[in-house]
Coordinates of C-alpha atoms and ligand atoms in Angstrom, one line a residue:
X857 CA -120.0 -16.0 -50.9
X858 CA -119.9 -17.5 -54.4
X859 CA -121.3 -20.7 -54.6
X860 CA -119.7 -22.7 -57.4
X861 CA -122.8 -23.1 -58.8
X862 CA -126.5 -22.3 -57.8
X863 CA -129.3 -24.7 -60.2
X864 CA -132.4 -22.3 -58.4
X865 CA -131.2 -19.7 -60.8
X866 CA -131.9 -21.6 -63.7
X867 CA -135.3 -23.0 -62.4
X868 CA -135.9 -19.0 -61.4
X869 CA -135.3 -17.8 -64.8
X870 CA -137.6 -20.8 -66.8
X871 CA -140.5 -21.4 -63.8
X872 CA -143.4 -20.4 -65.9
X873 CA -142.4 -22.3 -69.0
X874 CA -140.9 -25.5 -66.6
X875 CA -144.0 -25.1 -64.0
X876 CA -146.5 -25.2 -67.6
X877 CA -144.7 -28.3 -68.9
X878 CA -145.0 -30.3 -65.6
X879 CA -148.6 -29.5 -65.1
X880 CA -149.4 -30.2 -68.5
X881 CA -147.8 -34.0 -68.5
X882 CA -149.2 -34.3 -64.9
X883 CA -152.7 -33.8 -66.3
X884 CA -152.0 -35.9 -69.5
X885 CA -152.8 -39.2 -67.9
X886 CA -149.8 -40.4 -70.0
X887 CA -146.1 -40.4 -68.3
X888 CA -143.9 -43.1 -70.3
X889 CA -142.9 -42.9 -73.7
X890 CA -145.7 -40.7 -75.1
X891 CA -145.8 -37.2 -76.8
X892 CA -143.0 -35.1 -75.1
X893 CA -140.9 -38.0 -75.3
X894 CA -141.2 -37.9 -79.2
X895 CA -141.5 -34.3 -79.7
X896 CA -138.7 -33.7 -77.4
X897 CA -136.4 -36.1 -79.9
X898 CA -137.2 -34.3 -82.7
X899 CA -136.8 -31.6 -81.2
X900 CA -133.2 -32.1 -80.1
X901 CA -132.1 -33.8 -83.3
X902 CA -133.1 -30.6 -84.9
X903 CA -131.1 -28.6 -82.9
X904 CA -127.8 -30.9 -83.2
X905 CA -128.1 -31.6 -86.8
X906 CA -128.4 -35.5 -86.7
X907 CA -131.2 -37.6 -88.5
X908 CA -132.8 -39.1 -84.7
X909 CA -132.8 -38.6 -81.4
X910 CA -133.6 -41.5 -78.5
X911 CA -134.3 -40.6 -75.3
X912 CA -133.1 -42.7 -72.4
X913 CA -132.8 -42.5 -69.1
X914 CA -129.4 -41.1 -68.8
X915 CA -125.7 -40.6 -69.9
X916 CA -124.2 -43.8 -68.8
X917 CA -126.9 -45.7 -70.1
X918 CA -126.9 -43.7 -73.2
X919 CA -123.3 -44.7 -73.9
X920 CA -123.4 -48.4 -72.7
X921 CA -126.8 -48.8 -74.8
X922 CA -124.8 -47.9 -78.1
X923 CA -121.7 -50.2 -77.3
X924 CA -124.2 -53.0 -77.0
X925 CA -126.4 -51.7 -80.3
X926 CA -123.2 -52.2 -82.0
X927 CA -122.5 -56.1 -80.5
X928 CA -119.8 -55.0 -78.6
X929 CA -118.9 -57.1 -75.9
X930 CA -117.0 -59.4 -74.1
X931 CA -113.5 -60.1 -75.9
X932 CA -113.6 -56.9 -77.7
X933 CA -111.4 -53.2 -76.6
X934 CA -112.8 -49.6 -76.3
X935 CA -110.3 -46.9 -77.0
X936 CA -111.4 -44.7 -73.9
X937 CA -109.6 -41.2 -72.7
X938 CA -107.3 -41.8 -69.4
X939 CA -108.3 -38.8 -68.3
X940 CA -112.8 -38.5 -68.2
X941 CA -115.0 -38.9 -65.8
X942 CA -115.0 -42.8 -64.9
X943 CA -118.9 -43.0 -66.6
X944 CA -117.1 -43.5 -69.8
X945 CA -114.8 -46.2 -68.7
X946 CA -118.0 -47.7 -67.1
X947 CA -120.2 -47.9 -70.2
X948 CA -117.4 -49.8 -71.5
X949 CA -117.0 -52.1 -68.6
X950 CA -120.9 -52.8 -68.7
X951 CA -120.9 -53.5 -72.4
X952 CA -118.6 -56.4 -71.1
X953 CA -115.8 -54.9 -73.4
X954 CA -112.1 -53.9 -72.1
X955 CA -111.6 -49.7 -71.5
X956 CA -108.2 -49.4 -73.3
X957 CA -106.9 -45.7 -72.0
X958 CA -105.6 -43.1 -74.1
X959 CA -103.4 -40.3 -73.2
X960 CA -104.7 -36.9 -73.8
X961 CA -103.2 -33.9 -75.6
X962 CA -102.4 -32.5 -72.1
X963 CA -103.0 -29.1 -72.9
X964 CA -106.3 -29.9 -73.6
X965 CA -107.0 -32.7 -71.7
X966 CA -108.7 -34.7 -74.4
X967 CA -107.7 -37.5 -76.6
X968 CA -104.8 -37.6 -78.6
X969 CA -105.2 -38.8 -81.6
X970 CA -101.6 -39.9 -82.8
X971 CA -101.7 -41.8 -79.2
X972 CA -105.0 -43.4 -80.5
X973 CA -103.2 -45.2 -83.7
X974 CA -101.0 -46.9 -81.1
X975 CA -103.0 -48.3 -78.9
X976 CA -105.4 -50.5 -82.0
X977 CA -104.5 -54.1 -81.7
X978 CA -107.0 -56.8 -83.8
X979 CA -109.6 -56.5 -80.6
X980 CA -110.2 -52.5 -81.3
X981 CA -113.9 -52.3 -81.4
X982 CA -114.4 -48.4 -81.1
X983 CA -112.7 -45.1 -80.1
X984 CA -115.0 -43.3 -77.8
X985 CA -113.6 -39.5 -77.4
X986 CA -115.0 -37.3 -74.5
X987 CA -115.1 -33.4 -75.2
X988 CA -114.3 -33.0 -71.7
X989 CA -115.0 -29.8 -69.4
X990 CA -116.9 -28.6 -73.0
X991 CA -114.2 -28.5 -75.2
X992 CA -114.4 -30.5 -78.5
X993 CA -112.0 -33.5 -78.3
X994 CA -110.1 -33.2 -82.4
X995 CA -112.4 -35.2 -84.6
X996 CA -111.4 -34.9 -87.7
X997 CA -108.3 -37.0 -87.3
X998 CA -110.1 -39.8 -84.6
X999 CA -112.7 -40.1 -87.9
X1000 CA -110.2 -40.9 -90.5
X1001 CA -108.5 -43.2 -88.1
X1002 CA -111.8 -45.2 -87.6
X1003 CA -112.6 -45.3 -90.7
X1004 CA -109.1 -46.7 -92.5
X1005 CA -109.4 -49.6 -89.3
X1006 CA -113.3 -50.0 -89.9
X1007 CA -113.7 -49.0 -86.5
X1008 CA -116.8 -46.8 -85.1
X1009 CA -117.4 -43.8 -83.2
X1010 CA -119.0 -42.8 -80.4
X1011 CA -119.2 -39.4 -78.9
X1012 CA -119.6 -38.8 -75.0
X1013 CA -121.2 -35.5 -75.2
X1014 CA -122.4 -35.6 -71.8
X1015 CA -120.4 -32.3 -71.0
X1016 CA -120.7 -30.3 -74.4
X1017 CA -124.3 -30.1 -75.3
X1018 CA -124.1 -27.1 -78.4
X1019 CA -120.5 -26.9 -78.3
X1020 CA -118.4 -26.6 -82.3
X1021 CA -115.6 -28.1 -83.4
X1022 CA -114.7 -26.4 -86.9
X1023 CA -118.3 -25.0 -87.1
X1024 CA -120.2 -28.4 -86.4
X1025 CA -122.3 -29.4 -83.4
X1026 CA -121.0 -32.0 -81.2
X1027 CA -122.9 -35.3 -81.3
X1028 CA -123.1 -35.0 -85.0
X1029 CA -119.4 -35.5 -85.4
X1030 CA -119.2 -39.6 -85.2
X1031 CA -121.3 -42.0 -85.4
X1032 CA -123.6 -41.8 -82.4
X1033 CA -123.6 -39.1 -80.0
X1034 CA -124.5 -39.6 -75.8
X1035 CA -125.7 -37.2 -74.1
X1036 CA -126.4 -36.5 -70.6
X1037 CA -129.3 -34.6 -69.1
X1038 CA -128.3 -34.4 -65.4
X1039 CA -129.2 -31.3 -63.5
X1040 CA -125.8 -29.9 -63.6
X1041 CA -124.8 -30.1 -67.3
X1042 CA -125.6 -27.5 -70.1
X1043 CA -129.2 -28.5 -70.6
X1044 CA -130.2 -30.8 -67.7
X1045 CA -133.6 -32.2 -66.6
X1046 CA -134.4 -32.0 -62.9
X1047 CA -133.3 -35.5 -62.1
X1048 CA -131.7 -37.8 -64.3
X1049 CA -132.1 -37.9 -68.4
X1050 CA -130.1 -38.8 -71.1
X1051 CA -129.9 -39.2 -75.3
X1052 CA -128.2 -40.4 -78.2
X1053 CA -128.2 -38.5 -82.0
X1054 CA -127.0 -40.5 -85.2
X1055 CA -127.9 -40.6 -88.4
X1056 CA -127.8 -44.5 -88.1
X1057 CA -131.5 -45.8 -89.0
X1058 CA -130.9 -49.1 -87.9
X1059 CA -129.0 -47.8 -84.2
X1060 CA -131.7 -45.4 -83.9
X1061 CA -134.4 -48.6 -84.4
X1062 CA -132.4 -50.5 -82.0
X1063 CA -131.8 -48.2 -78.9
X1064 CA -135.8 -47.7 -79.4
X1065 CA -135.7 -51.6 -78.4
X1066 CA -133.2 -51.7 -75.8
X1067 CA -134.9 -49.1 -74.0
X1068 CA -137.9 -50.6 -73.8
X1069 CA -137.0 -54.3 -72.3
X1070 CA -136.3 -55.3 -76.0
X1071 CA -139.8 -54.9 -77.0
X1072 CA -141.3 -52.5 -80.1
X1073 CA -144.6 -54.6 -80.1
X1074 CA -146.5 -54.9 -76.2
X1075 CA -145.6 -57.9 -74.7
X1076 CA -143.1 -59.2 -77.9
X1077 CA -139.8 -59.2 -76.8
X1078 CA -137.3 -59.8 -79.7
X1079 CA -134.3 -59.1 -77.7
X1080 CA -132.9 -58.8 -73.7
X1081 CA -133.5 -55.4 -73.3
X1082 CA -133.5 -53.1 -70.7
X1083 CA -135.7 -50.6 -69.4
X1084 CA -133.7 -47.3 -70.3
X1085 CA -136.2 -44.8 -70.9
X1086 CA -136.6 -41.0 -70.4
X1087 CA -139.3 -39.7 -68.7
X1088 CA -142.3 -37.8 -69.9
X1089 CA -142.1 -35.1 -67.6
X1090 CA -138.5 -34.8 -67.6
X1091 CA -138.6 -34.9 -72.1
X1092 CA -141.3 -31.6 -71.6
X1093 CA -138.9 -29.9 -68.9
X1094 CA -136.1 -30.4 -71.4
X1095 CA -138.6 -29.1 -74.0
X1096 CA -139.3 -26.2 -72.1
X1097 CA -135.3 -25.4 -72.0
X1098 CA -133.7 -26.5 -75.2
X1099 CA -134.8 -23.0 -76.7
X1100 CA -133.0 -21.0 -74.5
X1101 CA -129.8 -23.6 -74.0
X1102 CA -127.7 -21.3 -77.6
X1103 CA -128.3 -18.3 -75.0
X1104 CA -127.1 -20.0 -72.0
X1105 CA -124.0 -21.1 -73.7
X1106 CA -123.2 -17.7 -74.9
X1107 CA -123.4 -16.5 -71.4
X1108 CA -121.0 -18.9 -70.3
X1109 CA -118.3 -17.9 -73.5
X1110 CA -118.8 -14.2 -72.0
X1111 CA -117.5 -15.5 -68.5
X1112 CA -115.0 -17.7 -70.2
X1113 CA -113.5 -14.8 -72.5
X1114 CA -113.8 -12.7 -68.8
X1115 CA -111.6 -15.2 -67.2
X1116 CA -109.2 -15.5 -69.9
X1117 CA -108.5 -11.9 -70.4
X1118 CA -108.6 -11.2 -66.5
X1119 CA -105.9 -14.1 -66.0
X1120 CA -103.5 -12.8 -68.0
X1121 CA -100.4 -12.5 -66.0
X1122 CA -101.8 -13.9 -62.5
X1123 CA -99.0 -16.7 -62.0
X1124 CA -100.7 -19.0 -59.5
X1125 CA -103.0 -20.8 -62.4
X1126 CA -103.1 -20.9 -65.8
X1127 CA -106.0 -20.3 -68.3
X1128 CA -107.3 -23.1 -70.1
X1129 CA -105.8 -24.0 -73.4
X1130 CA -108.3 -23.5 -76.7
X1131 CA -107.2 -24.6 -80.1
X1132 CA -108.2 -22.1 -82.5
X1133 CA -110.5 -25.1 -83.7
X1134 CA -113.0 -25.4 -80.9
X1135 CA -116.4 -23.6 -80.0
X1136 CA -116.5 -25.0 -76.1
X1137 CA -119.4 -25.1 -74.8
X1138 CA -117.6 -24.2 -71.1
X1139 CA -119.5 -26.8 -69.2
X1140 CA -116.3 -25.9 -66.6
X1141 CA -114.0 -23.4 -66.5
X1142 CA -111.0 -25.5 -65.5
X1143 CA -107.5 -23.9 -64.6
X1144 CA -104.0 -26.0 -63.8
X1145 CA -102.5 -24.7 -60.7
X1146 CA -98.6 -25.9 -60.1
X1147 CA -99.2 -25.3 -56.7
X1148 CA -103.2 -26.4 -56.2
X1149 CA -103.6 -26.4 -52.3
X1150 CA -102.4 -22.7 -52.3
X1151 CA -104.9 -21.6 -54.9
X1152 CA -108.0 -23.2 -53.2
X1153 CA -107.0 -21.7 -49.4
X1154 CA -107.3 -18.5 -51.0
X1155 CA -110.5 -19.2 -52.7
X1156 CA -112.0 -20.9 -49.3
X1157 CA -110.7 -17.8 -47.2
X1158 CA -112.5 -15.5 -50.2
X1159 CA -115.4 -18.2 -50.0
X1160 CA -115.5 -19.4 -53.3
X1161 CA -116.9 -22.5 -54.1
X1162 CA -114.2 -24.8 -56.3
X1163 CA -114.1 -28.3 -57.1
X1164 CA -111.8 -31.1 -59.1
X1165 CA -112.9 -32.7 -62.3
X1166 CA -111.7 -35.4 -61.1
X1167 CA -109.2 -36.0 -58.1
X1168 CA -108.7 -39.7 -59.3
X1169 CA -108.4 -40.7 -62.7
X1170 CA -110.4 -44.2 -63.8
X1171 CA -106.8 -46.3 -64.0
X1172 CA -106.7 -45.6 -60.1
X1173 CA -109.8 -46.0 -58.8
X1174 CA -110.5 -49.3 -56.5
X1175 CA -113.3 -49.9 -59.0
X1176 CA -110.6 -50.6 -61.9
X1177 CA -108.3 -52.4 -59.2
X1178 CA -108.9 -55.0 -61.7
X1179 CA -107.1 -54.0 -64.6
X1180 CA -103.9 -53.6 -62.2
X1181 CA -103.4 -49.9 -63.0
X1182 CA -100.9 -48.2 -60.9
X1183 CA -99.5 -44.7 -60.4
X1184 CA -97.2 -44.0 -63.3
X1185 CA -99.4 -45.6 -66.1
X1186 CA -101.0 -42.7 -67.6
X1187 CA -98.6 -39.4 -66.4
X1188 CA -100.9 -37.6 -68.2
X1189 CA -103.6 -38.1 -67.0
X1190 CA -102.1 -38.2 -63.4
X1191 CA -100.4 -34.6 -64.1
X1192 CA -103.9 -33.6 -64.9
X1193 CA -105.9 -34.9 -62.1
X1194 CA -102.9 -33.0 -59.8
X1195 CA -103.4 -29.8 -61.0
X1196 CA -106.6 -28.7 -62.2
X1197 CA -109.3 -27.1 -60.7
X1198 CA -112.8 -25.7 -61.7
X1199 CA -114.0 -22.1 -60.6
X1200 CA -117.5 -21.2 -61.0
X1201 CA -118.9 -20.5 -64.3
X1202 CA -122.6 -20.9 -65.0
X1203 CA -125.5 -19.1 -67.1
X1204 CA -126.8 -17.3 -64.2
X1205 CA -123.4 -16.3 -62.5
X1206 CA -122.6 -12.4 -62.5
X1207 CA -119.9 -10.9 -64.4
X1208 CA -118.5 -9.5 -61.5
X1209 CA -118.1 -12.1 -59.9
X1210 CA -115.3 -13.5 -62.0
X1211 CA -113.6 -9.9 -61.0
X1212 CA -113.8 -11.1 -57.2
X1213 CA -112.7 -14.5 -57.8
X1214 CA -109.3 -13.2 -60.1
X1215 CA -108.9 -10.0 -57.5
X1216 CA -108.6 -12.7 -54.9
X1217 CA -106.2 -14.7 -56.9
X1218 CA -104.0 -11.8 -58.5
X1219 CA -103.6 -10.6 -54.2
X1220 CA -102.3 -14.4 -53.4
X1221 CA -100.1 -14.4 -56.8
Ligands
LIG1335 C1 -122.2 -36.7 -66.6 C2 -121.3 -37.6 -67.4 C3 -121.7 -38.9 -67.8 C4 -122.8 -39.6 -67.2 O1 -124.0 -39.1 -67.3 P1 -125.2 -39.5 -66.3 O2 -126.4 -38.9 -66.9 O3 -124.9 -38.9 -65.0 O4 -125.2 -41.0 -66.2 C5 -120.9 -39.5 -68.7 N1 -119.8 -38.9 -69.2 C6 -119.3 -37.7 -68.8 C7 -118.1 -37.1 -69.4 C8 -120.1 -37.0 -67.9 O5 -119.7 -35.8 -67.5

């Protein structure tokens, strides 16, 4: 059996250092915005190269709490990939702004950036790009776009905690960077977390006071706020594996580059596509298969664990019903959702596993 992915093994590797931080804000007395919260920012703007760091309580927040920072709202349009995970489209949504999908470069599965030029009208607000599965979406052309149209940036780096793209960090590449903390990502907490990097001073000084029911004084509210914030105990968990998260990503490139050379030539799925651009962080190891209920009988009979980032893009879910997207909007993104699939690929996996999992799919090829 190869589960797709086991977080015990993670917990296994850190317990002394996770176990010390959990005891040591349990017998602090202090468990809401306090020291680990603040060291833990530092801390993690160090590491991705940005001026702050803001903890909140997690991804979605992170990204909605931005949208609103910047006084976008209702009236106003979100350039948003047609193929994420729907929390992108919904950070839009909640900001009271319109999601207006992009098509990706399908190879990649993130944002196009020639599709992004014609999809501005006069209500463009921001672009926000996803590097999706881990993979850096193309910056560099997304920024100049922004910044001929006076448009800004924001970075869903939810899945791609210490990827590159042409030797710089993600979440350092736009204006603001979100980041999610859940258990499963790169780095995670042990329930739900979630940040945002910028240089910004005055976004940084903001989120501080949307987090925190619009308050930076006790009891003086300047603002509706929200209560957004990230935990103390789950800041010194975070704290306790930021260090190691370089390591863990390098583990993952040696079971991506394991995967890429072992696929060679196995017809039923193909590799995933890396422009010679990107340091992915390989959050997933995604694959296309032409003919995807073939591929995962074999990997049930061989008891692999799979899954499908994601079976449904956001156009078609009942929760955009809405918008009236139907089936033939975004092919794209439709092709995409058809045909990939996600085998196992995590920090703790064995290398020989991958071996099993290709064996098994070179035998059904
Ligand atoms: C996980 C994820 C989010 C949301 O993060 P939460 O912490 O679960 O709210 C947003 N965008 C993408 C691409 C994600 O993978």
């Amino acid at each position: 059996m190869i589960p797709f992915l086991d977080l015990r093994a993670a917990y296994a590797e850190l317990k002394e250092e996770i176990d010390a931080a959990m005891g040591r804000v349990a017998a602090s007395g202090w468990y809401v915005l306090g020291a680990e919260v603040a060291a833990f920012e530092q801390e993690f703007a160090a590491y991705s190269g940005t001026k702050h760091c803001v903890g909140l309580a997690n991804g979605l927040e992170a990204l909605e709490l931005v949208l609103r920072a910047w006084d976008i709202g209702a009236g106003d349009e979100v350039i948003v990939p047609s193929s994420t995970y729907i929390a992108t489209w919904l950070a839009v949504s909640a900001s009271g702004a319109r999601p207006v999908p992009v098509e990706p470069d399908v190879r990649t599965a993130n944002l196009d950036p020639e599709r992004v030029a014609a999809a501005l009208t006069p209500r463009t607000k921001a672009i926000l790009p996803v590097h999706l599965y881990g993979q850096p979406a193309d910056m560099d052309p997304i920024m100049a776009l922004a910044s001929r149209h006076g448009l800004k940036v924001l970075e869903d780096v939810a899945q791609a905690q210490g990827a590159r793209y042409k030797g710089r960090r993600t979440g350092a590449l736009a204006h603001a960077g979100a980041f999610s903390f859940f258990p499963t990502k790169n780095i995670g907490a042990l329930g739900d977390a979630g940040a945002v990097t910028t240089d910004d001073d005055r976004l940084a000084d903001r989120l501080r006071t949307l987090r925190n029911y619009g308050s930076k004084v006790k009891y003086v509210n300047i603002e509706a706020g929200v209560n957004s914030r990230l935990d103390e105990l789950q800041a010194a968990i975070l704290r306790a594996k930021l260090p190691v998260l370089d390591a863990w990503n390098d583990r993952r490139r040696a079971l991506a580059a394991r995967y890429q050379q072992a696929l060679v030539g196995v017809g039923i799925v193909e590799a995933p596509y890396v422009p010679q651009w990107a340091d992915p962080a390989w959050h997933l190891f995604t694959v296309r298969c032409p003919n995807r209920r073939r591929v995962t009988e074999v990997l049930d009979a061989a008891k692999v664990g799979w899954l499908i980032h994601y079976p449904i893009p956001p156009h078609l879910q009942q929760a955009y019903a809405s918008l009236g997207g139907k089936r033939g909007d975004q092919p794209l993104a439709e092709q995409i959702a058809d045909s990939i699939l996600s085998l196992p690929i995590s920090p703790h996996m064995p290398a020989a596993h991958v071996d099993t999992i290709v064996d098994a799919l070179r035998r059904a090829a």
